[in-house]
mmCIF file of C-alpha atoms in Angstrom:
data_model
loop_
_atom_site.group_PDB
_atom_site.id
_atom_site.type_symbol
_atom_site.label_atom_id
_atom_site.label_comp_id
_atom_site.label_asym_id
_atom_site.label_seq_id
_atom_site.Cartn_x
_atom_site.Cartn_y
_atom_site.Cartn_z
ATOM 1 C CA MET A 26 22.422 1.516 17.395
ATOM 2 C CA SER A 27 18.646 1.547 17.880
ATOM 3 C CA GLU A 28 17.291 2.311 21.324
ATOM 4 C CA PRO A 29 15.721 -0.763 23.135
ATOM 5 C CA GLY A 30 12.162 -1.519 21.945
ATOM 6 C CA LEU A 31 12.589 0.405 18.795
ATOM 7 C CA VAL A 32 12.556 -1.214 15.357
ATOM 8 C CA PRO A 33 15.265 -0.151 12.812
ATOM 9 C CA VAL A 34 13.888 1.386 9.735
ATOM 10 C CA PRO A 35 15.798 -0.893 7.218
ATOM 11 C CA ALA A 36 14.650 -4.085 9.022
ATOM 12 C CA ARG A 37 11.102 -2.765 9.144
ATOM 13 C CA ARG A 38 11.067 -2.109 5.421
ATOM 14 C CA GLU A 39 12.553 -5.493 4.509
ATOM 15 C CA ARG A 40 9.965 -7.155 6.685
ATOM 16 C CA LEU A 41 7.188 -5.147 4.904
ATOM 17 C CA ARG A 42 8.547 -6.116 1.594
ATOM 18 C CA ARG A 43 8.425 -9.716 2.513
ATOM 19 C CA ARG A 44 4.864 -9.364 3.824
ATOM 20 C CA ARG A 45 3.585 -7.903 0.464
ATOM 21 C CA ARG A 46 4.388 -10.916 -1.679
ATOM 22 C CA ALA A 47 1.527 -12.207 -3.703
ATOM 23 C CA GLY A 48 -0.736 -11.803 -6.655
ATOM 24 C CA VAL A 49 -3.245 -9.106 -7.431
ATOM 25 C CA LEU A 50 -5.602 -11.792 -8.469
ATOM 26 C CA ALA A 51 -5.701 -13.177 -4.977
ATOM 27 C CA LEU A 52 -6.363 -9.764 -3.598
ATOM 28 C CA VAL A 53 -9.436 -9.118 -5.848
ATOM 29 C CA VAL A 54 -10.899 -12.481 -5.137
ATOM 30 C CA ILE A 55 -10.443 -12.254 -1.393
ATOM 31 C CA ALA A 56 -11.572 -8.689 -1.356
ATOM 32 C CA GLY A 57 -14.768 -9.418 -3.209
ATOM 33 C CA ALA A 58 -15.497 -12.188 -0.725
ATOM 34 C CA LEU A 59 -14.886 -10.023 2.309
ATOM 35 C CA THR A 60 -16.098 -6.595 1.677
ATOM 36 C CA GLY A 61 -19.697 -7.542 2.524
ATOM 37 C CA THR A 62 -18.505 -7.519 6.132
ATOM 38 C CA TYR A 63 -17.707 -3.788 6.049
ATOM 39 C CA LEU A 64 -20.783 -2.839 8.156
ATOM 40 C CA LEU A 65 -19.934 -5.319 10.899
ATOM 41 C CA HIS A 66 -18.264 -2.621 13.153
ATOM 42 C CA ALA A 67 -18.268 -2.407 16.907
ATOM 43 C CA ALA A 68 -21.246 -0.753 18.502
ATOM 44 C CA ALA A 69 -20.415 2.641 19.758
ATOM 45 C CA ASP A 70 -22.222 4.751 22.517
ATOM 46 C CA ALA A 71 -23.733 8.175 21.896
ATOM 47 C CA ASP A 72 -20.295 9.838 22.212
ATOM 48 C CA GLY A 73 -18.622 7.507 19.497
ATOM 49 C CA ARG A 74 -16.744 5.553 22.227
ATOM 50 C CA ILE A 75 -16.199 1.997 22.439
ATOM 51 C CA PRO A 76 -15.358 -0.358 25.379
ATOM 52 C CA ALA A 77 -11.523 -0.363 25.186
ATOM 53 C CA ALA A 78 -8.511 -1.968 26.714
ATOM 54 C CA VAL A 79 -6.709 1.193 25.661
ATOM 55 C CA HIS A 80 -7.373 4.148 27.863
ATOM 56 C CA ASP A 81 -6.444 7.733 27.971
ATOM 57 C CA PRO A 82 -6.795 10.326 30.717
ATOM 58 C CA ASP A 83 -10.267 11.818 31.183
ATOM 59 C CA PRO A 84 -9.884 15.642 30.630
ATOM 60 C CA ASP A 85 -11.975 16.535 33.548
ATOM 61 C CA THR A 86 -11.056 13.906 36.293
ATOM 62 C CA GLY A 87 -7.713 12.800 35.087
ATOM 63 C CA THR A 88 -9.027 9.095 35.441
ATOM 64 C CA ALA A 89 -8.902 6.687 32.807
ATOM 65 C CA GLY A 90 -11.655 6.966 30.100
ATOM 66 C CA ALA A 91 -12.398 4.309 27.528
ATOM 67 C CA GLU A 92 -11.951 5.842 24.166
ATOM 68 C CA GLY A 93 -10.626 4.251 20.888
ATOM 69 C CA GLU A 94 -10.568 5.151 17.237
ATOM 70 C CA GLY A 95 -10.771 2.955 14.342
ATOM 71 C CA VAL A 96 -8.567 0.948 10.764
ATOM 72 C CA GLU A 97 -7.086 1.995 7.519
ATOM 73 C CA GLY A 98 -10.523 2.831 6.802
ATOM 74 C CA ASP A 99 -9.992 -0.367 5.834
ATOM 75 C CA ALA A 100 -12.622 -2.452 7.139
ATOM 76 C CA PRO A 101 -12.612 -6.159 7.720
ATOM 77 C CA GLY A 102 -12.406 -6.478 3.854
ATOM 78 C CA ASP A 103 -8.894 -5.473 3.651
ATOM 79 C CA ALA A 104 -7.883 -6.170 7.257
ATOM 80 C CA GLY A 105 -8.608 -9.858 6.829
ATOM 81 C CA LEU A 106 -6.216 -10.508 4.055
ATOM 82 C CA PRO A 107 -3.506 -12.874 5.072
ATOM 83 C CA PRO A 108 0.066 -11.482 4.547
ATOM 84 C CA LEU A 109 1.012 -14.092 1.861
ATOM 85 C CA LEU A 110 -1.947 -13.067 -0.172
ATOM 86 C CA GLN A 111 -0.985 -9.502 -0.699
ATOM 87 C CA PRO A 112 -0.004 -8.044 -4.116
ATOM 88 C CA SER A 113 3.619 -8.386 -5.014
ATOM 89 C CA PRO A 114 5.173 -4.723 -4.960
ATOM 90 C CA ALA A 115 6.885 -3.388 -7.854
ATOM 91 C CA GLU A 116 10.213 -1.774 -7.094
ATOM 92 C CA PRO A 117 9.449 0.999 -4.518
ATOM 93 C CA PRO A 118 9.624 4.515 -6.207
ATOM 94 C CA ALA A 119 11.173 7.278 -4.222
ATOM 95 C CA ASP A 120 12.369 6.197 -0.836
ATOM 96 C CA ALA A 121 10.124 7.884 1.810
ATOM 97 C CA ALA A 122 13.049 8.906 3.707
ATOM 98 C CA THR A 123 14.134 11.117 0.857
ATOM 99 C CA ASP A 124 10.779 12.912 0.514
ATOM 100 C CA PRO A 125 11.807 16.583 1.112
ATOM 101 C CA ALA A 126 8.225 17.490 2.252
ATOM 102 C CA VAL A 127 8.416 15.419 5.428
ATOM 103 C CA GLY A 128 12.029 14.450 6.084
ATOM 104 C CA PRO A 129 13.414 11.120 7.190
ATOM 105 C CA PRO A 130 11.185 8.680 9.209
ATOM 106 C CA ALA A 131 11.890 8.467 12.922
ATOM 107 C CA SER A 132 12.072 5.287 15.007
ATOM 108 C CA TYR A 133 8.941 4.285 16.834
ATOM 109 C CA PRO A 134 7.955 1.619 19.349
ATOM 110 C CA GLU A 135 6.158 -1.252 18.077
ATOM 111 C CA THR A 136 3.570 -0.846 21.002
ATOM 112 C CA GLY A 137 3.048 2.260 23.064
ATOM 113 C CA PRO A 138 1.398 2.743 26.442
ATOM 114 C CA GLY A 139 -2.094 3.069 25.132
ATOM 115 C CA THR A 140 -2.455 6.688 26.440
ATOM 116 C CA PHE A 141 -3.032 9.650 24.303
ATOM 117 C CA GLY A 142 -2.412 13.366 24.419
ATOM 118 C CA TYR A 143 -5.126 15.493 22.888
ATOM 119 C CA LEU A 144 -4.585 18.724 21.086
ATOM 120 C CA THR A 145 -5.940 21.782 22.809
ATOM 121 C CA GLY A 146 -7.521 24.646 20.928
ATOM 122 C CA ALA A 147 -9.739 24.779 17.874
ATOM 123 C CA GLY A 148 -8.609 24.742 14.324
ATOM 124 C CA PRO A 149 -9.954 26.868 11.375
ATOM 125 C CA THR A 150 -13.145 25.963 9.701
ATOM 126 C CA LEU A 151 -12.196 23.791 6.491
ATOM 127 C CA GLY A 152 -14.513 24.237 3.488
ATOM 128 C CA TRP A 153 -17.027 26.811 2.225
ATOM 129 C CA SER A 154 -20.576 25.463 2.654
ATOM 130 C CA GLY A 155 -22.445 22.633 4.038
ATOM 131 C CA GLU A 156 -23.059 20.919 7.402
ATOM 132 C CA LEU A 157 -20.172 21.549 10.001
ATOM 133 C CA ARG A 158 -18.762 18.247 11.300
ATOM 134 C CA ARG A 159 -16.147 18.510 14.036
ATOM 135 C CA PHE A 160 -13.394 16.163 14.951
ATOM 136 C CA ARG A 161 -10.470 15.817 17.663
ATOM 137 C CA ILE A 162 -6.950 14.827 17.294
ATOM 138 C CA ALA A 163 -5.053 12.559 19.664
ATOM 139 C CA VAL A 164 -1.565 11.138 19.502
ATOM 140 C CA GLU A 165 -0.345 8.231 21.570
ATOM 141 C CA ASP A 166 2.384 8.865 24.128
ATOM 142 C CA GLY A 167 5.781 7.677 23.217
ATOM 143 C CA THR A 168 5.348 7.597 19.467
ATOM 144 C CA GLY A 169 7.925 10.440 19.153
ATOM 145 C CA GLN A 170 5.238 12.432 17.119
ATOM 146 C CA ARG A 171 3.843 15.815 18.118
ATOM 147 C CA ALA A 172 0.209 16.378 18.275
ATOM 148 C CA ASP A 173 0.405 19.800 16.803
ATOM 149 C CA GLU A 174 2.523 18.695 13.940
ATOM 150 C CA PHE A 175 0.115 15.795 13.216
ATOM 151 C CA ALA A 176 -2.988 18.271 13.451
ATOM 152 C CA ALA A 177 -1.391 20.664 11.085
ATOM 153 C CA ILE A 178 -0.995 17.953 8.435
ATOM 154 C CA VAL A 179 -4.531 16.823 8.971
ATOM 155 C CA ASP A 180 -5.939 20.182 8.754
ATOM 156 C CA LYS A 181 -3.989 20.988 5.615
ATOM 157 C CA THR A 182 -5.077 17.748 4.069
ATOM 158 C CA LEU A 183 -8.875 17.895 4.977
ATOM 159 C CA GLY A 184 -8.999 21.675 4.063
ATOM 160 C CA ASP A 185 -7.342 21.152 0.519
ATOM 161 C CA GLU A 186 -9.460 21.957 -2.505
ATOM 162 C CA ARG A 187 -9.134 18.344 -3.544
ATOM 163 C CA SER A 188 -10.316 16.900 -0.263
ATOM 164 C CA TRP A 189 -13.870 16.029 0.839
ATOM 165 C CA VAL A 190 -14.723 19.750 1.493
ATOM 166 C CA ALA A 191 -14.540 20.316 -2.362
ATOM 167 C CA GLY A 192 -17.955 18.900 -2.813
ATOM 168 C CA ARG A 193 -19.326 21.910 -0.899
ATOM 169 C CA GLN A 194 -21.669 19.526 1.056
ATOM 170 C CA LEU A 195 -19.737 19.727 4.382
ATOM 171 C CA ARG A 196 -17.267 21.642 6.311
ATOM 172 C CA LEU A 197 -14.905 20.203 8.908
ATOM 173 C CA GLN A 198 -13.369 21.674 12.026
ATOM 174 C CA ARG A 199 -10.790 20.436 14.705
ATOM 175 C CA VAL A 200 -11.931 21.022 18.166
ATOM 176 C CA PRO A 201 -10.459 20.299 21.745
ATOM 177 C CA ARG A 202 -11.381 17.018 23.467
ATOM 178 C CA GLN A 203 -13.827 18.745 25.918
ATOM 179 C CA ASP A 204 -15.895 19.972 22.933
ATOM 180 C CA ILE A 205 -18.600 17.785 21.223
ATOM 181 C CA ALA A 206 -17.197 16.154 18.106
ATOM 182 C CA GLU A 207 -18.404 13.509 15.637
ATOM 183 C CA PHE A 208 -15.047 11.553 15.503
ATOM 184 C CA THR A 209 -11.463 11.569 16.637
ATOM 185 C CA ILE A 210 -8.436 11.033 14.601
ATOM 186 C CA TYR A 211 -5.914 8.980 16.435
ATOM 187 C CA LEU A 212 -2.195 8.435 15.606
ATOM 188 C CA ALA A 213 -1.130 5.204 17.260
ATOM 189 C CA THR A 214 1.655 2.601 17.488
ATOM 190 C CA PRO A 215 1.113 -0.586 15.466
ATOM 191 C CA GLY A 216 0.449 -2.689 18.646
ATOM 192 C CA THR A 217 -1.939 -0.134 20.064
ATOM 193 C CA SER A 218 -3.788 0.416 16.854
ATOM 194 C CA GLU A 219 -4.202 -3.414 16.398
ATOM 195 C CA GLN A 220 -5.808 -3.529 20.002
ATOM 196 C CA MET A 221 -8.103 -0.659 19.159
ATOM 197 C CA CYS A 222 -9.174 -1.849 15.798
ATOM 198 C CA ALA A 223 -9.738 -5.474 17.161
ATOM 199 C CA LEU A 224 -12.385 -4.076 19.496
ATOM 200 C CA GLY A 225 -14.405 -3.556 16.201
ATOM 201 C CA GLY A 226 -13.525 -6.951 14.855
ATOM 202 C CA LEU A 227 -10.951 -5.756 12.519
ATOM 203 C CA ALA A 228 -7.643 -7.718 12.312
ATOM 204 C CA THR A 229 -4.903 -5.311 11.185
ATOM 205 C CA GLU A 230 -1.856 -7.532 11.949
ATOM 206 C CA LYS A 231 -0.274 -4.146 13.209
ATOM 207 C CA TYR A 232 -0.041 -3.113 9.595
ATOM 208 C CA THR A 233 -2.912 -1.160 8.452
ATOM 209 C CA SER A 234 -4.916 1.870 9.774
ATOM 210 C CA CYS A 235 -8.531 1.451 10.432
ATOM 211 C CA ARG A 236 -11.863 3.140 11.013
ATOM 212 C CA LEU A 237 -14.579 2.452 13.493
ATOM 213 C CA PRO A 238 -17.866 4.423 14.140
ATOM 214 C CA GLY A 239 -16.715 7.677 15.354
ATOM 215 C CA GLN A 240 -13.086 6.574 15.375
ATOM 216 C CA VAL A 241 -10.238 6.964 12.745
ATOM 217 C CA ILE A 242 -7.010 5.275 13.719
ATOM 218 C CA ILE A 243 -3.830 5.964 11.718
ATOM 219 C CA ASN A 244 -1.076 3.529 12.254
ATOM 220 C CA VAL A 245 2.155 5.356 12.991
ATOM 221 C CA ALA A 246 4.226 2.729 10.974
ATOM 222 C CA ARG A 247 2.278 3.560 7.828
ATOM 223 C CA TRP A 248 2.384 7.364 8.629
ATOM 224 C CA LEU A 249 6.110 7.286 8.748
ATOM 225 C CA GLU A 250 6.902 4.711 5.997
ATOM 226 C CA ALA A 251 3.881 4.415 3.800
ATOM 227 C CA VAL A 252 4.164 1.144 1.812
ATOM 228 C CA PRO A 253 6.804 -0.142 -0.689
ATOM 229 C CA HIS A 254 4.631 -0.335 -3.666
ATOM 230 C CA PHE A 255 2.898 2.988 -3.299
ATOM 231 C CA ASP A 256 4.421 5.012 -6.287
ATOM 232 C CA GLY A 257 4.052 8.381 -4.671
ATOM 233 C CA THR A 258 5.669 10.464 -2.025
ATOM 234 C CA LEU A 259 5.137 9.946 1.702
ATOM 235 C CA ALA A 260 3.146 13.277 1.872
ATOM 236 C CA GLU A 261 0.929 11.717 -0.895
ATOM 237 C CA TYR A 262 0.435 8.542 1.096
ATOM 238 C CA ARG A 263 -0.478 10.537 4.322
ATOM 239 C CA ALA A 264 -2.943 12.513 2.246
ATOM 240 C CA TYR A 265 -4.487 9.102 1.018
ATOM 241 C CA ALA A 266 -4.556 7.594 4.561
ATOM 242 C CA ILE A 267 -6.454 10.589 6.030
ATOM 243 C CA ASN A 268 -8.895 10.991 3.201
ATOM 244 C CA HIS A 269 -9.487 7.307 2.868
ATOM 245 C CA GLU A 270 -10.247 6.781 6.584
ATOM 246 C CA VAL A 271 -12.272 9.993 6.939
ATOM 247 C CA GLY A 272 -14.072 8.963 3.832
ATOM 248 C CA HIS A 273 -15.342 5.885 5.656
ATOM 249 C CA GLN A 274 -16.511 8.163 8.533
ATOM 250 C CA LEU A 275 -18.376 10.125 6.008
ATOM 251 C CA GLY A 276 -20.129 7.094 4.726
ATOM 252 C CA MET A 277 -17.931 6.228 1.592
ATOM 253 C CA GLY A 278 -17.117 2.534 0.787
ATOM 254 C CA HIS A 279 -14.310 0.802 -0.984
ATOM 255 C CA GLU A 280 -13.811 1.093 -4.755
ATOM 256 C CA LEU A 281 -11.616 -0.649 -7.445
ATOM 257 C CA CYS A 282 -8.986 0.752 -9.931
ATOM 258 C CA PRO A 283 -11.024 2.050 -12.915
ATOM 259 C CA GLY A 284 -8.170 1.065 -15.406
ATOM 260 C CA PRO A 285 -4.524 0.494 -15.723
ATOM 261 C CA GLY A 286 -2.429 3.665 -15.740
ATOM 262 C CA ARG A 287 -5.294 5.740 -14.282
ATOM 263 C CA PRO A 288 -5.141 7.424 -10.784
ATOM 264 C CA ALA A 289 -6.448 5.194 -8.056
ATOM 265 C CA PRO A 290 -9.551 6.373 -6.358
ATOM 266 C CA VAL A 291 -8.962 7.525 -2.780
ATOM 267 C CA MET A 292 -11.423 4.732 -1.471
ATOM 268 C CA GLN A 293 -9.381 2.110 -3.271
ATOM 269 C CA GLN A 294 -7.428 0.052 -0.645
ATOM 270 C CA GLN A 295 -4.003 1.347 -1.905
ATOM 271 C CA THR A 296 -2.226 0.055 1.188
ATOM 272 C CA TYR A 297 -2.907 -3.539 -0.235
ATOM 273 C CA GLY A 298 -1.944 -2.847 -3.820
ATOM 274 C CA MET A 299 -2.459 -0.537 -6.749
ATOM 275 C CA GLN A 300 -4.408 -2.875 -9.114
ATOM 276 C CA GLY A 301 -2.449 -1.175 -12.062
ATOM 277 C CA CYS A 302 -3.532 2.286 -10.882
ATOM 278 C CA THR A 303 -1.047 5.220 -9.971
ATOM 279 C CA ALA A 304 -0.933 6.625 -6.434
ATOM 280 C CA ASN A 305 -3.559 9.148 -5.471
ATOM 281 C CA GLY A 306 -4.458 10.761 -2.084
ATOM 282 C CA TRP A 307 -7.391 12.919 -3.140
ATOM 283 C CA PRO A 308 -11.300 12.298 -3.678
ATOM 284 C CA PHE A 309 -11.604 15.240 -6.036
ATOM 285 C CA LEU A 310 -9.314 15.728 -9.114
ATOM 286 C CA ASP A 311 -9.618 18.685 -11.477
ATOM 287 C CA GLY A 312 -12.488 19.908 -9.525
ATOM 288 C CA LYS A 313 -14.665 16.792 -9.810
ATOM 289 C CA ARG A 314 -15.315 13.680 -7.548
ATOM 290 C CA TYR A 315 -13.160 10.918 -8.713
ATOM 291 C CA THR A 316 -14.274 7.342 -8.173
ATOM 292 C CA GLY A 317 -13.890 3.868 -9.242
ATOM 293 C CA PRO A 318 -16.170 0.739 -9.521
ATOM 294 C CA PRO A 319 -17.638 0.182 -5.995
ATOM 295 C CA ILE A 320 -16.937 -3.133 -4.270
ATOM 296 C CA LEU A 321 -20.439 -4.641 -3.811
#
């Protein structure tokens, strides 16, 4: 029996399958109409913070400090798609619960307290050359997820030779909260992530992740379950979620599938549909930057 306030995994999956019904044509038409709003993000102050109803303890005073992080990198273009206009999923491939790399997904609350624990200590420098860009890690209290485990996956992903550092134009490093950083990567419950993303005008319906200036918000539901139509492992979806949202922070826009049967570009909105492409979580393939047609 599930604990009070927790959503059973089978029920969540059935609900997600119902929400994905629609045609790929509708997705492309609506995405084309809405992607022009991508730059309409909430204004952030010099520290990359936005006024928020979601607070976490200030590291120095212990008082609440307004700080939120952003959507499935998915800006208003994908956040605004109505649930009945989503692409119809194919039969889901391997069940995420059987992915040996990550184990079965855990239960999580629909909405958490809106407070975050920050990982202390610095991580290794990721990459080989270029400007050093620093980030923080924060996990919402009550998600059942550990900040150190989340950070380990983030570090491994962003330091991979297929990730953004492969271009040798930048390096990345995780730093503690008290250090200066360009952005923070948050892991938040569906309800809290929706509130945080909404501060920047993004309507996620508790479903997608998002990115706002200086803020990358990963929805814990997607982190634990991926999406039914994603024809890859949960580990691959997690790599996609991180690289997609961080890609937005680095200035990358959305892209389309370059052709049926080809890997999806990491900046394609794979959470909403594959458009005939196959799952891919990486911006560099075979040592080269892999892209698709930009959404203009």
